[in-house]
Coordinates of C-alpha atoms in Angstrom, one line a residue:
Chain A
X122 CA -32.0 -29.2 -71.0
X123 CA -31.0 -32.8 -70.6
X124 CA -27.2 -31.1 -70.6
X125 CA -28.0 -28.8 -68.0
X126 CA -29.4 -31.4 -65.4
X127 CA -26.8 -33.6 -66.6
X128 CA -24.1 -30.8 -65.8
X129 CA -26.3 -29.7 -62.2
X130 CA -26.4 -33.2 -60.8
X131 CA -22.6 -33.5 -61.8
X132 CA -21.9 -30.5 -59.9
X133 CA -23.5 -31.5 -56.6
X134 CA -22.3 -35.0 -56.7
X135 CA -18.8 -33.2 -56.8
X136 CA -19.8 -30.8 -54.0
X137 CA -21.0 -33.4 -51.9
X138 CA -18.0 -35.7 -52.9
X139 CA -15.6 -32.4 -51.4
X140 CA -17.9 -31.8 -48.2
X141 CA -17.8 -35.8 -47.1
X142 CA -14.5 -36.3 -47.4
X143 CA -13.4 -32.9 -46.1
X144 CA -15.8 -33.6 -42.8
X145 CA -14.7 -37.2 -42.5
X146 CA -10.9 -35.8 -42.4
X147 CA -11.8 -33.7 -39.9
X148 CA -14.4 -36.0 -38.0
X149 CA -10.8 -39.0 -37.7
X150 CA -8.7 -35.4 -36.5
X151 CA -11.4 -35.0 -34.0
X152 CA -11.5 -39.2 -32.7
X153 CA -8.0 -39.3 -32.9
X154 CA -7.2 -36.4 -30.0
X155 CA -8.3 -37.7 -26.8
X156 CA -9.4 -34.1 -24.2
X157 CA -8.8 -34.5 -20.9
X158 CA -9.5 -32.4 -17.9
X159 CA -6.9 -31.4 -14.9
X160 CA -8.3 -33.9 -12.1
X161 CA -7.3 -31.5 -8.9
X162 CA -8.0 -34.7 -6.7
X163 CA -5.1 -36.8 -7.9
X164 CA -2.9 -33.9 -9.5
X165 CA -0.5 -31.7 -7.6
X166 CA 1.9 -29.0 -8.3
X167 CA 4.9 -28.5 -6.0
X168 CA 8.0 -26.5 -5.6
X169 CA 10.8 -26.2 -3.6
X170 CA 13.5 -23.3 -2.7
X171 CA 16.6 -22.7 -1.2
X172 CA 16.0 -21.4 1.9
X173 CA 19.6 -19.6 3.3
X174 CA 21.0 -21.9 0.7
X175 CA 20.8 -24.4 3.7
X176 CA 18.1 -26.1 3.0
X177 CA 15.0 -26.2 1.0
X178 CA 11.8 -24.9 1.8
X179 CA 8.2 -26.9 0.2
X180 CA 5.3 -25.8 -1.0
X181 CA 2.1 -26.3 -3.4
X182 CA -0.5 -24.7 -5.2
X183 CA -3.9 -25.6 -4.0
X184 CA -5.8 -24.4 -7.3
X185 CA -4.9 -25.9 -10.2
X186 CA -6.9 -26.1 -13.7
X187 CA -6.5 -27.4 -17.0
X188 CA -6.9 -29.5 -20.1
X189 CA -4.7 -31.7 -22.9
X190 CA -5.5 -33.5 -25.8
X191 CA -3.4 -36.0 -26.7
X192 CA -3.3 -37.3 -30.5
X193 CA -2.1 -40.9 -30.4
X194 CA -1.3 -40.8 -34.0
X195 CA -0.3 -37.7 -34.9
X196 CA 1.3 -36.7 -31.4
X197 CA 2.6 -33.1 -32.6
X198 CA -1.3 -32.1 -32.4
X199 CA -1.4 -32.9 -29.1
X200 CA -1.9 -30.0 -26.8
X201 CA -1.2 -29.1 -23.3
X202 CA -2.6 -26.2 -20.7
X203 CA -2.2 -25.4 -17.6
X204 CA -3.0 -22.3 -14.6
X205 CA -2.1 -21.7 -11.5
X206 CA -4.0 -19.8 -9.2
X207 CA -0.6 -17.9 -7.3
X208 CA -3.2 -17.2 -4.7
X209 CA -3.5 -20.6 -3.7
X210 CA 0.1 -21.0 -2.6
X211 CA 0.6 -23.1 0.2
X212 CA 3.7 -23.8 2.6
X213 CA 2.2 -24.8 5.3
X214 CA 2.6 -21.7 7.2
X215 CA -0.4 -19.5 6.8
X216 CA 2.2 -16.1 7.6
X217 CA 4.4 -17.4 5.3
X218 CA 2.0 -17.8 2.8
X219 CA 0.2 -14.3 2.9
X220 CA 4.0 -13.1 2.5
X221 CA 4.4 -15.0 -0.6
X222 CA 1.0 -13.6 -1.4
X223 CA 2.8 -10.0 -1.5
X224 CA 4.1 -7.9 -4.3
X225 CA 7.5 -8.9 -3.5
X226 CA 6.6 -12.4 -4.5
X227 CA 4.0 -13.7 -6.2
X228 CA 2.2 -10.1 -6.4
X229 CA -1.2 -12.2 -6.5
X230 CA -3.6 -8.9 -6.9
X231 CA -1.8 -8.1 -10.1
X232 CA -0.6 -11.3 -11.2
X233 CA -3.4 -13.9 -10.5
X234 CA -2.3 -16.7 -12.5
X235 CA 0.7 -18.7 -13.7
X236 CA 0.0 -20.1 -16.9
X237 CA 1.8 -22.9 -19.2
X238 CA 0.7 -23.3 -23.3
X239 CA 2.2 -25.7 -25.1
X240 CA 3.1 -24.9 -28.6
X241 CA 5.2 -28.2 -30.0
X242 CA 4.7 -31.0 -28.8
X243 CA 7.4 -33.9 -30.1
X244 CA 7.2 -37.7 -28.7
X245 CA 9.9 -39.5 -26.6
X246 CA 10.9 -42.5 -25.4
X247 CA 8.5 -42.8 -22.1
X248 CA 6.8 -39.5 -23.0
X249 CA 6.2 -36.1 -24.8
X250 CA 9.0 -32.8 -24.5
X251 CA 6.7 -30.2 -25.0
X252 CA 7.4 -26.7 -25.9
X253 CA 5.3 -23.9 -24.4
X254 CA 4.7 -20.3 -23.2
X255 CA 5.3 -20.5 -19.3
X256 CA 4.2 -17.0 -17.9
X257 CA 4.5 -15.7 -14.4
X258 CA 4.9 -12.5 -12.7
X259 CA 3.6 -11.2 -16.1
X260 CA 6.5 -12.7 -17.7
X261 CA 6.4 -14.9 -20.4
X262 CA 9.5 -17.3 -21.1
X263 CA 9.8 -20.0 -23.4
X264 CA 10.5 -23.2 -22.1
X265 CA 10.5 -27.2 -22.9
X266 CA 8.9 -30.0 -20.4
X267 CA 9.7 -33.7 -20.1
X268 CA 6.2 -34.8 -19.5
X269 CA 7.1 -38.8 -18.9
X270 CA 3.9 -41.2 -18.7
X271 CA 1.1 -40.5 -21.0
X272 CA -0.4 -44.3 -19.8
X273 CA -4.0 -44.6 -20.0
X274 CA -6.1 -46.3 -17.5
X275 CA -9.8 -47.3 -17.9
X276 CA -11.5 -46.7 -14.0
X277 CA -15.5 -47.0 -13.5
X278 CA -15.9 -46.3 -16.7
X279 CA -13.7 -43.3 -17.3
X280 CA -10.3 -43.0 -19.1
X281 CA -7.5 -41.4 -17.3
X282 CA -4.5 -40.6 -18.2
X283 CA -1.1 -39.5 -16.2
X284 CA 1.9 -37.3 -16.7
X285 CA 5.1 -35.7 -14.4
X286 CA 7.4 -33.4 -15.0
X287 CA 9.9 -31.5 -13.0
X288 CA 11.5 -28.1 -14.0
X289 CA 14.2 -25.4 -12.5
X290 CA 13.4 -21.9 -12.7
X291 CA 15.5 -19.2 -12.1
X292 CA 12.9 -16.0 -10.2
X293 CA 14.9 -13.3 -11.7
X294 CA 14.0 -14.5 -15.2
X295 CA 10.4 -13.6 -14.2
X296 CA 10.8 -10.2 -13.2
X297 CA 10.8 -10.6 -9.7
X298 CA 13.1 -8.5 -7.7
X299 CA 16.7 -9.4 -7.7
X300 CA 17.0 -7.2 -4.4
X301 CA 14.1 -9.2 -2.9
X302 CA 15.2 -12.9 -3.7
X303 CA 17.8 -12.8 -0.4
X304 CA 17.6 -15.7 1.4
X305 CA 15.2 -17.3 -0.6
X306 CA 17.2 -18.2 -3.3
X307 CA 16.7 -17.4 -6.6
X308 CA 16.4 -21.0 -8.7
X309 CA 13.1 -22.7 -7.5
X310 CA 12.1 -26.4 -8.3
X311 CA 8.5 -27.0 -9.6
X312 CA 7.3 -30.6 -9.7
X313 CA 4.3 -31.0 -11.3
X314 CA 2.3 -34.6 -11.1
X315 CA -0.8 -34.4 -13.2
X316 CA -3.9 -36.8 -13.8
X317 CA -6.3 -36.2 -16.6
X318 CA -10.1 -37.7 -17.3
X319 CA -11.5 -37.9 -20.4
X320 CA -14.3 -35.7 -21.0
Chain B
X196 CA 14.8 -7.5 2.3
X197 CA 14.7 -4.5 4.4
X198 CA 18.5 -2.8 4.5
X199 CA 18.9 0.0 6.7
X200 CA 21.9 1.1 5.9
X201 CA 20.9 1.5 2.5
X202 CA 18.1 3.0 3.4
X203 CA 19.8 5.7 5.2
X204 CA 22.2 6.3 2.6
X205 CA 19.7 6.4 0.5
X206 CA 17.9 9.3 2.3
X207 CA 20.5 11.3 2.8
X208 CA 22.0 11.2 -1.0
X209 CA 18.3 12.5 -2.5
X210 CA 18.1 14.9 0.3
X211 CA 21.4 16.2 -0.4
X212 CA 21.3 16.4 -3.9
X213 CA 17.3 17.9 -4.0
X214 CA 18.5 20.6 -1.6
X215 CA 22.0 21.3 -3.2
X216 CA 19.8 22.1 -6.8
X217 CA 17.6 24.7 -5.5
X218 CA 20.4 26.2 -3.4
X219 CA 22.7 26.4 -6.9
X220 CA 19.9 28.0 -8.5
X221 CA 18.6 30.3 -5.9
X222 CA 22.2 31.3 -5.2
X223 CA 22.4 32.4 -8.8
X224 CA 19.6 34.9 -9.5
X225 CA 16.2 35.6 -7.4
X226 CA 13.7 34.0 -8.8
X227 CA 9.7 34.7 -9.0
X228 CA 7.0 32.3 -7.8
X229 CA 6.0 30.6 -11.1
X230 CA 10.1 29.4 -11.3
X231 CA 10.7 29.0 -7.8
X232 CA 7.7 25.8 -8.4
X233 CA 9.7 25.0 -11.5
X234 CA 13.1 24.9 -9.1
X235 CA 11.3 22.5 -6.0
X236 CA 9.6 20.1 -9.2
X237 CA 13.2 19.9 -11.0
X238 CA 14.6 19.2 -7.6
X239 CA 12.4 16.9 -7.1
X240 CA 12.7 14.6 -9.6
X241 CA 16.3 14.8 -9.4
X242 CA 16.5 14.1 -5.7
X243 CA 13.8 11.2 -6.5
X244 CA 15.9 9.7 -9.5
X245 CA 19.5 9.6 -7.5
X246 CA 17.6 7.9 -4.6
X247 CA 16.1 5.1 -6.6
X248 CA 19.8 4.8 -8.5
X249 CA 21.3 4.3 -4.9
X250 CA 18.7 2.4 -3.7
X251 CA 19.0 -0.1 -6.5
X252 CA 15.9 0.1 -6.9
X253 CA 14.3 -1.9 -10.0
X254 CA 11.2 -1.4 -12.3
X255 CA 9.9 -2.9 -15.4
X256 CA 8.9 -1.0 -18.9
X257 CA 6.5 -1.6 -20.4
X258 CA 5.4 -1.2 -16.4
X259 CA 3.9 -4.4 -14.8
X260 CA 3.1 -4.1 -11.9
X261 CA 1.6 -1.0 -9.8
X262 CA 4.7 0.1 -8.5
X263 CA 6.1 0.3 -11.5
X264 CA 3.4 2.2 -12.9
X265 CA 3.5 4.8 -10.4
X266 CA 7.3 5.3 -11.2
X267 CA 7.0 5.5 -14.5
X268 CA 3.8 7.4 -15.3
X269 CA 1.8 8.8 -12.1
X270 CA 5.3 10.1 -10.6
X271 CA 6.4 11.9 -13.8
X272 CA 2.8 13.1 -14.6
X273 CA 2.3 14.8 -11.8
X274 CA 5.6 16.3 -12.2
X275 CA 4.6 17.6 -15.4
X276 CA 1.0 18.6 -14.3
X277 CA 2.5 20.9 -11.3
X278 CA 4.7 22.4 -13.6
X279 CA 1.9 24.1 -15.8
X280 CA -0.9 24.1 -13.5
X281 CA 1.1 26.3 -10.9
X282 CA 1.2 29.1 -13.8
X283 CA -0.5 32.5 -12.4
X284 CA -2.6 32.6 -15.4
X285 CA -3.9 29.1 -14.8
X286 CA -7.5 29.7 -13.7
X287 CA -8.3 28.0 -10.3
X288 CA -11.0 26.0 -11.8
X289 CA -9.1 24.6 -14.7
X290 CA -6.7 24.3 -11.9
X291 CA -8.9 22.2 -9.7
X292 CA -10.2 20.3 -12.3
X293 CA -7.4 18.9 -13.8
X294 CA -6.1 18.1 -10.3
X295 CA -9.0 16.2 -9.9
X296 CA -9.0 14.2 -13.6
X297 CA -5.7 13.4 -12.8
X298 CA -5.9 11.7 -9.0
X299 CA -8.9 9.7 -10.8
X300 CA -6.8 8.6 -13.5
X301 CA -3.9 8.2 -11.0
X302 CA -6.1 5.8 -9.1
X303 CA -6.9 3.9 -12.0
X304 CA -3.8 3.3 -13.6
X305 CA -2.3 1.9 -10.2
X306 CA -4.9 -0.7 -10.4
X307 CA -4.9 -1.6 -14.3
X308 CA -5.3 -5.1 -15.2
X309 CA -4.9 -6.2 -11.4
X310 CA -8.0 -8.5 -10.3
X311 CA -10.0 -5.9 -9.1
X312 CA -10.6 -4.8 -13.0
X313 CA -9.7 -8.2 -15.0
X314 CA -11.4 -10.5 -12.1
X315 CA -14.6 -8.3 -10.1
X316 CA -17.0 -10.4 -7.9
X317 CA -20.4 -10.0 -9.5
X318 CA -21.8 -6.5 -8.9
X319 CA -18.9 -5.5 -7.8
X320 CA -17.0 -3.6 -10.3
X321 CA -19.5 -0.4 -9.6
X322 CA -18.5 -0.3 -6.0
X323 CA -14.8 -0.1 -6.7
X324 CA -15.6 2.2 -9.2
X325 CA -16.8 4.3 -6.7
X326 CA -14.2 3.5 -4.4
X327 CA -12.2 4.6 -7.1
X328 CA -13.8 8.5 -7.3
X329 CA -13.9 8.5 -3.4
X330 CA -10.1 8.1 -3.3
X331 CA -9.9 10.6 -5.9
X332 CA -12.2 13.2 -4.0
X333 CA -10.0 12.6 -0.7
X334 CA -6.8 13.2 -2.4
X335 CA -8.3 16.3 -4.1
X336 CA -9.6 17.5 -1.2
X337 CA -6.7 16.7 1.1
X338 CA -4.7 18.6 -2.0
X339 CA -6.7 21.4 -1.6
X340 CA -6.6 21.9 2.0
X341 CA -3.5 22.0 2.0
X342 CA -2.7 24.7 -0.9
X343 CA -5.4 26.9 0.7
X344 CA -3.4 26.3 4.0
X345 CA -0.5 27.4 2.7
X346 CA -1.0 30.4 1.0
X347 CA -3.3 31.7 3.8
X348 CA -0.4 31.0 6.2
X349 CA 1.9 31.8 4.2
X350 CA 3.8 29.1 4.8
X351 CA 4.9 25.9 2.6
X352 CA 7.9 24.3 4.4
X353 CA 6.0 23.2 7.9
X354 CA 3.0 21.6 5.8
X355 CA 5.5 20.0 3.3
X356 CA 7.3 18.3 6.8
X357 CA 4.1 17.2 7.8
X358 CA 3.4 15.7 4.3
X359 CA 7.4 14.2 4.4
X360 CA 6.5 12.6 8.0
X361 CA 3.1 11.1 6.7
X362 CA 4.8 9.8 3.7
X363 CA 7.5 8.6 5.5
X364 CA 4.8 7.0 8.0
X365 CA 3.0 5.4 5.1
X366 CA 6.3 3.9 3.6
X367 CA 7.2 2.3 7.5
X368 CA 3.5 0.8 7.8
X369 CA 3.4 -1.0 4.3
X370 CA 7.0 -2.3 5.0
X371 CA 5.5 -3.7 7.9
X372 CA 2.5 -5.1 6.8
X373 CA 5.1 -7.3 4.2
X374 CA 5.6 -5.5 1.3
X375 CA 9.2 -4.0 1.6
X376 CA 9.6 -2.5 -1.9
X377 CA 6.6 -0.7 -1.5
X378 CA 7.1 0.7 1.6
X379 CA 10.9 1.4 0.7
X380 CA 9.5 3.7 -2.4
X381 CA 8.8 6.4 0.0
X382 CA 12.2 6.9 1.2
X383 CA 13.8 8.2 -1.7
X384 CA 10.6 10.8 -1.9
X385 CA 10.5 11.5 1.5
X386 CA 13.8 12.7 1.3
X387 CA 13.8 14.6 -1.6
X388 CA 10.8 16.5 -0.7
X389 CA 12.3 17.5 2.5
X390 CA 15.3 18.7 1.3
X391 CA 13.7 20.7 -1.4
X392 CA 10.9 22.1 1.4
X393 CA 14.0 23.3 3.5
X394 CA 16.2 25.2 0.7
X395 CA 12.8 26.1 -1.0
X396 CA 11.8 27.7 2.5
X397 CA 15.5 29.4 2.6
X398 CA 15.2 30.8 -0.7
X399 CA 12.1 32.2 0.1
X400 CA 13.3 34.2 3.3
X401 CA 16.2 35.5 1.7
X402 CA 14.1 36.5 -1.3
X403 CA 14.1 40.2 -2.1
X404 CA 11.4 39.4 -4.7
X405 CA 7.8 41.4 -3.6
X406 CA 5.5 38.6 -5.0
X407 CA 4.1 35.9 -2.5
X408 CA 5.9 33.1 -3.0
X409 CA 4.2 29.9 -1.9
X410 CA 6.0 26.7 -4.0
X411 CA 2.8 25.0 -3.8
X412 CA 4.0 22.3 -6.6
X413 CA 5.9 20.4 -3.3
X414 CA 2.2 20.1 -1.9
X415 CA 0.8 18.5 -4.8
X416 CA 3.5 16.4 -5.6
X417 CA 4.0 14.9 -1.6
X418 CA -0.2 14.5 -1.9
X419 CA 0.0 12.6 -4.6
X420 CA 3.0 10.6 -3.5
X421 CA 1.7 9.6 -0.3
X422 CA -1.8 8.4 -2.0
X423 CA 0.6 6.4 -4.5
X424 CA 2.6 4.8 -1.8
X425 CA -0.6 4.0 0.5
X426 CA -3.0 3.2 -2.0
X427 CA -0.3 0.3 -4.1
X428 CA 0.1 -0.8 0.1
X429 CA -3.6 -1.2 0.4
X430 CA -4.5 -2.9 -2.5
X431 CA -1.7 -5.3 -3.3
X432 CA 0.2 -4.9 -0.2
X433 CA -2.0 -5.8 3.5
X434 CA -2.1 -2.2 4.2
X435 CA -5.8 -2.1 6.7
X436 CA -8.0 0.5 5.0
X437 CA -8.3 2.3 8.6
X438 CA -4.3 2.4 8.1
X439 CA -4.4 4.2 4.9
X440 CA -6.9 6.3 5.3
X441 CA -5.8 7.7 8.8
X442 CA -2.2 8.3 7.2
X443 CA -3.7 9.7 4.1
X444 CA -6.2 12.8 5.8
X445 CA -3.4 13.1 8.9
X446 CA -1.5 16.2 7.4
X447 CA -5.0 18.2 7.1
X448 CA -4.4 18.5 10.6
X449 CA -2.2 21.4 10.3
X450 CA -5.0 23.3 10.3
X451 CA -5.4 23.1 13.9
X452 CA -2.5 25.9 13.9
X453 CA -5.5 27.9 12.5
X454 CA -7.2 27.9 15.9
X455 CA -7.1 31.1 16.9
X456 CA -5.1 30.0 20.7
X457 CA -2.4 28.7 18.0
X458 CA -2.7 31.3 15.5
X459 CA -1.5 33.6 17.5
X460 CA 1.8 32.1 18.8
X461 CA 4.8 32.8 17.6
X462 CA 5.8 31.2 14.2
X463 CA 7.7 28.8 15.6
X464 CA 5.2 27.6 18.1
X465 CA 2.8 27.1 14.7
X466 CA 5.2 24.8 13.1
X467 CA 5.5 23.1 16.6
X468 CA 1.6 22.9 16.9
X469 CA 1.4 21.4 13.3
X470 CA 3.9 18.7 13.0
X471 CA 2.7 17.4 17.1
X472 CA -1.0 17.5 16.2
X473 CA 0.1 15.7 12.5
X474 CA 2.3 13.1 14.5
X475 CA -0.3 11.9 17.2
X476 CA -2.3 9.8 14.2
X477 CA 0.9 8.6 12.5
X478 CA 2.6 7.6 15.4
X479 CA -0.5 5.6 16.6
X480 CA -0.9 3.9 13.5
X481 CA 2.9 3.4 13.3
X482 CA 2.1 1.4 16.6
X483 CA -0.4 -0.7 15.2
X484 CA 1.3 -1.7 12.4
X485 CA 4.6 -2.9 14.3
X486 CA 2.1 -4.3 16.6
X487 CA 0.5 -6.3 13.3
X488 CA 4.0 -7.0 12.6
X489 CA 4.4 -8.7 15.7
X490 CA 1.6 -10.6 15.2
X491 CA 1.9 -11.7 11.7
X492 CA 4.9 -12.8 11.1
X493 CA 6.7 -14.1 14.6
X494 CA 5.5 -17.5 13.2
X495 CA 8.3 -16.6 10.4
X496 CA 11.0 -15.3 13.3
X497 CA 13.0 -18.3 14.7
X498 CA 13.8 -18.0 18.3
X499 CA 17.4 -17.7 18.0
X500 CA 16.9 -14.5 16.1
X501 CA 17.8 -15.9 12.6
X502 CA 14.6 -14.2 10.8
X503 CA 13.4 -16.4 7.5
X504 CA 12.7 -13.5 5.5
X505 CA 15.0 -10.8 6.7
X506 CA 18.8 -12.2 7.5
X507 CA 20.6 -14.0 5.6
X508 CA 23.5 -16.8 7.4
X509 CA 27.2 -15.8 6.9
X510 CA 29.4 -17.7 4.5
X511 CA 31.0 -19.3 7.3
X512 CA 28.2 -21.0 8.3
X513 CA 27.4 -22.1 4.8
X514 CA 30.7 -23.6 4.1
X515 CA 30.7 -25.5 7.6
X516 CA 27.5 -26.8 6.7
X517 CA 28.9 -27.9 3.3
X518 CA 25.7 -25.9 1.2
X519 CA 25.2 -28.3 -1.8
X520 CA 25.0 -26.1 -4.8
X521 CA 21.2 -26.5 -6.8
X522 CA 21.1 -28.9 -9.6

């Protein structure tokens, strides 16, 4: 009897031993990856194209959401998301932009978003290169960002945090028409300047 | 980019080779109703499939987006469906019904995994589904029509121009409401149709052969075609719904050769009747869409006639400008 209570309370102290410190692991994993949300206000993402290989022609998408976590000490957990809304384009020339709009471009009815996922993330000097899954025009290429920054700053209460990155991409690696890039050019420039706050 | 030139060779290579098929085999041995539909659909596809080659004309598989879906599995369905349900032994109902499964399910797989499925407005996905069975009941019944048309007239090859002119139409008024490659689709199966129509329609004059011979599979397949072309136009292009809608029931208006102060004309003067009274709508819609055109995108038309979107500057320029290359 005395064996058998001896041998019960043995067995919880051990169970609760396992529980505490798997849950405290997991509760420092948890502290230790700050979340931040996409602040629209003070974010932007812009490109640029050749335009008759003259010149280039600007332009931005107006609807922009996502989130990162960045782990401080173990920076290879830290994540980073991203979506476009390709309806939102915006070159400041409304014709232009319901052009754009089209299934020769952006195809926005059957391509609504342009998404980025990162799946490595390794640190730098100045900031992170993250790997990801960038997909657009329902294609879905691998590719690596410099995100430089990554310096917090405490306003009214509320941590934010900042990051820029600028990338080439070619169109025709994205299943748009090669007949259809013309004038346009097919590399575009995509600059994207992005300000996070803490949930 | 719009290229007319290409364009035009483009017609007139799927017409030619469309035409050229059902001459070869028409030359070689008479051939009954059932095989003459089997002739016009081979020709067809053909015709259809050396005009996109020429056209350079591009599409994804697994298909992406809707164009490429109706390329590569509405296009060759309803080649395939034609083929069997033309059979005699077919029962018109079976007939019918299938037609009718398959502009519903032609519908919906033009618009798979676009917003209007993956992203509805609340309460809204039962509308467009019933948007969806009302385009399938007008491209039935405009189907119909038509096949009832022609065997009571005995006469394919004037309804299939009217069809090639509304296609054609279609194709000119979603290339000018901005989406090029959708409007440039209907070139290569304009053309094809037409030239199978025409040698279809010789074949059948010179035919000794005592059945009625009616190749009604050209009907079906220009029907379909033209739905394809104007629906993608409508619901990813800026095709107005008036647009598409006006194009899309503007062939039934060969019936008007049914009247009986047309009737009985000559057979000429029928053909005549048809393709005028089948032209008024497309020609006025034609006119509003360059007029939409106009409006739309002169912002994008410099004055000194260098268009953004549709020219591109010689290499002369370029160089004297010194075009730095990207980095």
């Amino acid at each position: 009897m005395i064996q058998s209570l001896f041998s019960h309370h043995l067995f919880a102290c051990a169970l609760t031993l396992i529980l505490a410190v798997s849950f405290s692991g997991n509760t420092t994993r948890c502290s230790a990856a700050d979340e931040y949300d996409y602040d629209l206000v003070h974010s932007s993402v812009s490109f640029k194209a050749r335009h008759l290989d003259i010149s280039w022609i600007h332009g931005r998408f107006n609807d922009v959401s996502g989130k990162f976590s960045i782990d401080r000490e173990t920076p290879a957990n830290s994540t980073f998301a991203l979506t476009i809304k390709t309806d939102s384009v915006d070159t400041a020339n409304a014709a232009r932009d319901e052009h754009l709009r089209q299934p020769d471009y952006f195809d926005t009815k059957q391509f609504p978003t342009i998404t980025f996922r990162s799946t490595s993330v390794k640190p730098i000097d100045g900031g992170y290169e993250v790997q990801g899954d960038f997909t657009m025009h329902g294609t879905t290429n691998e590719i690596t960002l410099v995100l430089m920054g990554g310096k917090e700053h405490d306003i009214m209460g509320k941590k934010r945090v900042a990051f820029s990155t600028e990338l080439s991409l070619k169109r025709s690696d994205y299943g748009f028409d090669k007949n259809a890039i013309g004038p346009i050019g097919d590399k575009a420039l995509v600059m994207i300047d992005c300000e996070g706050v803490k949930k | 980019m719009p290229e007319p030139l290409l364009y035009a060779k483009t017609f007139v290579i799927a017409m030619v080779a469309s035409a050229l098929f059902v001459l070869a085999i028409t030359k070689l041995r008479v051939v009954s109703a059932f095989r003459l539909n089997l002739v016009c659909i081979i020709a067809i596809a053909i015709g259809v499939g050396i005009g996109f080659i020429a056209m350079r004309l591009q599409w994804q598989w697994p298909a992406a987006s809707a164009l490429d879906r109706f390329l590569t599995l509405v296009l060759p369905a309803v080649l395939v469906i034609e083929s069997i349900t033309n059979h005699q032994r077919v029962p018109d109902r079976i007939k019918w019904g299938v037609r009718f499964c398959f502009a519903l399910a032609a519908a919906r797989i033009l618009i798979h995994q676009s917003v209007y499925l993956t992203d509805p407005d609340d309460g809204k996905r039962w509308q467009f589904d019933c948007i969806l069975l009302l385009c399938a009941g007008m491209v039935t019944a405009v189907w119909w029509s038509l096949g009832r048309l022609s065997r009571r007239s005995q006469d394919t090859v004037s309804i299939s121009l009217a069809l090639c002119m509304s296609i054609q139409s279609a194709g000119v008024s979603v290339m000018l409401a901005g989406y090029i490659k959708g409007g440039a689709v209907a070139i290569p199966l304009t053309a094809a149709i037409l030239g199978t129509a025409l040698t279809a329609g010789y074949a059948i004059r010179r035919s000794q052969d005592k059945l009625p011979l009616y190749p009604d599979a050209t009907i079906g397949i220009s029907v379909v075609s033209l739905f394809s072309v104007l629906f993608i136009g409508h619901f990813f292009g800026r095709l107005s719904a008036a647009d598409a809608m006006t194009l899309m029931i503007a062939p039934t208006l060969c019936w008007i050769s049914e009247v009986p102060v047309f009737r009985n004309g000559s057979k000429w003067g029928v053909v005549i009747v048809r393709l005028v009274f089948v032209a008024t709508p497309l020609m006025v819609v034609l006119l509003a869409s360059k007029r939409e055109f106009d409006r739309n995108y002169a912002p994008l038309v410099e004055k000194r006639g260098v268009n953004i979107f549709f020219e591109q500057t010689t290499p002369a320029y370029c160089t004297a400008l010194k075009c730095s290359p990207l980095p």
